[in-house]
Amino acid sequence: MNKKELRNDSHIPAYLEKARAVFCVLQARRAAG
């Protein structure tokens, strides 16, 4: 719970972090094939 609270206080919202992770995966797939 503490980690989530800290993340919410961060300048990067959770949904942006999630979108960034998805983007990274897509980029990796692109590079791979």
CSV table of C-alpha atoms in Angstrom, one decimal:
chain,number,residue,atom,x,y,z
A,1,MET,CA,0.0,0.0,0.0
A,2,ASN,CA,2.8,2.4,0.9
A,3,LYS,CA,4.4,1.9,-2.5
A,4,LYS,CA,1.2,2.7,-4.3
A,5,GLU,CA,0.8,5.9,-2.2
A,6,LEU,CA,4.3,7.0,-3.0
A,7,ARG,CA,3.7,6.3,-6.7
A,8,ASN,CA,0.5,8.4,-6.6
A,9,ASP,CA,2.5,11.2,-5.1
A,10,SER,CA,5.1,10.9,-7.9
A,11,HIS,CA,5.0,13.3,-10.8
A,12,ILE,CA,4.3,10.3,-13.1
A,13,PRO,CA,0.7,9.0,-12.8
A,14,ALA,CA,0.1,5.3,-12.6
A,15,TYR,CA,-1.8,5.2,-15.9
A,16,LEU,CA,1.1,7.0,-17.6
A,17,GLU,CA,3.5,4.5,-16.2
A,18,LYS,CA,1.3,1.6,-17.5
A,19,ALA,CA,1.0,3.2,-20.9
A,20,ARG,CA,4.8,3.7,-21.0
A,21,ALA,CA,5.3,0.0,-20.2
A,22,VAL,CA,3.0,-1.0,-23.0
A,23,PHE,CA,4.8,1.3,-25.4
A,24,CYS,CA,8.1,-0.2,-24.4
A,25,VAL,CA,6.8,-3.7,-25.1
A,26,LEU,CA,5.5,-2.6,-28.5
A,27,GLN,CA,8.8,-1.0,-29.4
A,28,ALA,CA,10.6,-4.2,-28.4
A,29,ARG,CA,8.3,-6.3,-30.6
A,30,ARG,CA,8.9,-3.8,-33.5
A,31,ALA,CA,12.7,-4.1,-33.1
A,32,ALA,CA,12.4,-7.9,-32.8
A,33,GLY,CA,10.3,-8.4,-35.9
